[in-house]
PDB file of C-alpha atoms in Angstrom:
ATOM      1  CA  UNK E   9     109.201  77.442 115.915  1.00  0.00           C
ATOM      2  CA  UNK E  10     108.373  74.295 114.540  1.00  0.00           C
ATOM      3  CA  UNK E  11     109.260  72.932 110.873  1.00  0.00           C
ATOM      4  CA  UNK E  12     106.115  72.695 109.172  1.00  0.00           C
ATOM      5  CA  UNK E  13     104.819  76.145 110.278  1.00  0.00           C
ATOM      6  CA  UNK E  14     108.181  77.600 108.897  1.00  0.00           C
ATOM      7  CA  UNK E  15     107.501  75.117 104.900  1.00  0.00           C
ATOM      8  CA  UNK E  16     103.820  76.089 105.029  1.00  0.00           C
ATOM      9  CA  UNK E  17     104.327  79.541 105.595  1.00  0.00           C
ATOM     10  CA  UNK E  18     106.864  79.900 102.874  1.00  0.00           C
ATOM     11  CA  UNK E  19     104.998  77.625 100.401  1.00  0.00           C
ATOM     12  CA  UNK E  20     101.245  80.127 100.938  1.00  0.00           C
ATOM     13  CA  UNK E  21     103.768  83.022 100.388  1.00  0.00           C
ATOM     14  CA  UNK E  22     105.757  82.106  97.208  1.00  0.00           C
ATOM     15  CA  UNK E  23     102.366  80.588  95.744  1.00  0.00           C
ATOM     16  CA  UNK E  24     100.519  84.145  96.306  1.00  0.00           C
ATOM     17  CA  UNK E  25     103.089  85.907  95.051  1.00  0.00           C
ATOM     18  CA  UNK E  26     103.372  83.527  92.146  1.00  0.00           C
ATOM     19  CA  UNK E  27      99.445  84.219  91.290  1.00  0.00           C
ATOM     20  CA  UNK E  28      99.932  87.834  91.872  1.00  0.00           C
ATOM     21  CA  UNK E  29     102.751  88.166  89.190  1.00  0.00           C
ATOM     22  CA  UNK E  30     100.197  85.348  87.023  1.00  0.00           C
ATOM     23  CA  UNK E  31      97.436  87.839  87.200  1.00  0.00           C
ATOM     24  CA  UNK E  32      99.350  90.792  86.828  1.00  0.00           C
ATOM     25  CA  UNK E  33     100.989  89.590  83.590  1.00  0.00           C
ATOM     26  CA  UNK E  34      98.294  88.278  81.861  1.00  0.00           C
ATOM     27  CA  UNK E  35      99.465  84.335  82.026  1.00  0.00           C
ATOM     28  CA  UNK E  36      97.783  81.311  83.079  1.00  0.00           C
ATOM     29  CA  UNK E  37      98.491  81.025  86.997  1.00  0.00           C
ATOM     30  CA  UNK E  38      98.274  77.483  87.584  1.00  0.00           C
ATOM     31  CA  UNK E  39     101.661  76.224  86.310  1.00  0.00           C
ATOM     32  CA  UNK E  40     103.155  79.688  88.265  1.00  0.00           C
ATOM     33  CA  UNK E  41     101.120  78.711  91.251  1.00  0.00           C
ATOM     34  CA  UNK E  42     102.655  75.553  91.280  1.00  0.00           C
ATOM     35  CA  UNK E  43     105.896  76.253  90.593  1.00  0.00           C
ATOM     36  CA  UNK E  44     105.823  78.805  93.102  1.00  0.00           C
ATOM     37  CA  UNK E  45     104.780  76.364  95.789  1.00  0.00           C
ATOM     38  CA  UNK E  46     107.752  73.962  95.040  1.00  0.00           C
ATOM     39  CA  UNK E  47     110.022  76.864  95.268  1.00  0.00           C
ATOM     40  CA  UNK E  48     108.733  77.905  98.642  1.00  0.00           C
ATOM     41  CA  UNK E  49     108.994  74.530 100.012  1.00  0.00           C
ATOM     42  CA  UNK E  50     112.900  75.234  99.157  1.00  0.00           C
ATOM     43  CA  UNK E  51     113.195  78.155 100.871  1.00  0.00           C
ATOM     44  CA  UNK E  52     110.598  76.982 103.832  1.00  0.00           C
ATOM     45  CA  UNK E  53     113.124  74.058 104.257  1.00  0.00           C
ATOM     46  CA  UNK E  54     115.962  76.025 104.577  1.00  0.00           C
ATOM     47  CA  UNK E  55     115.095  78.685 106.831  1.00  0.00           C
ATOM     48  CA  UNK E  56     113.780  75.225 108.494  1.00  0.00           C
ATOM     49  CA  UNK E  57     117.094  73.820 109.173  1.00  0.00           C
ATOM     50  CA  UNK E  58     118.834  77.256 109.698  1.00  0.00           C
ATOM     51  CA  UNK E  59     116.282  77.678 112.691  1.00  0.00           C
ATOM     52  CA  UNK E  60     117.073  74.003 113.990  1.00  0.00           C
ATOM     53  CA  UNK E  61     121.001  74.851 113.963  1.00  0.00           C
ATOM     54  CA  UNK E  62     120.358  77.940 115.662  1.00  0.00           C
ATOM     55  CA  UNK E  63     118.430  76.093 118.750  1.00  0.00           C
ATOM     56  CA  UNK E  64     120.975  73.830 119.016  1.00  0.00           C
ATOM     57  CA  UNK E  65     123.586  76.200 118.963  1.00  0.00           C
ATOM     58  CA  UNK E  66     122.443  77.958 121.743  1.00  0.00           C
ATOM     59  CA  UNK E  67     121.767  74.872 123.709  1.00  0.00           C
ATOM     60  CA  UNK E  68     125.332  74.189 123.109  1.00  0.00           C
ATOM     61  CA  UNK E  69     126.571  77.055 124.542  1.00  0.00           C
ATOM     62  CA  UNK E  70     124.426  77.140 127.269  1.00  0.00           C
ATOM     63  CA  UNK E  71     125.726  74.159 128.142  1.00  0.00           C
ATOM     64  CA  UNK E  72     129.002  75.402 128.002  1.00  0.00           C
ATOM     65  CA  UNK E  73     128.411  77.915 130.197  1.00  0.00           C
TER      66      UNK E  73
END
């Protein structure tokens, strides 16, 4: 799976959900929004590299094999 699918995915989720608890509470959902995007590029990056250390894990030990 590549990188950016993995961010961009993250970043749409956390900034819906963000909007959803905005609208839900009664609060102005752009600051929300946009803090919810930056904190779904965090996770998005993570998962990211966990992903990336996975594949080449596996190469690894297919290699080993």
């Amino acid at each position: 799976m590549k990188e950016k699918t993995i961010i961009s995915t993250a970043t749409v989720v956390t900034s819906l959900l963000a909007y959803w608890y905005a609208k839900a509470a009664g609060k102005d959902a752009a600051p929300l929004v946009m803090l919810g995007g930056f904190l779904g590029t965090l996770i998005g990056d993570g998962l990211a590299e966990q992903v990336k250390l996975n594949e080449k894990n596996k190469e690894n030990e297919d290699k080993d094999i």
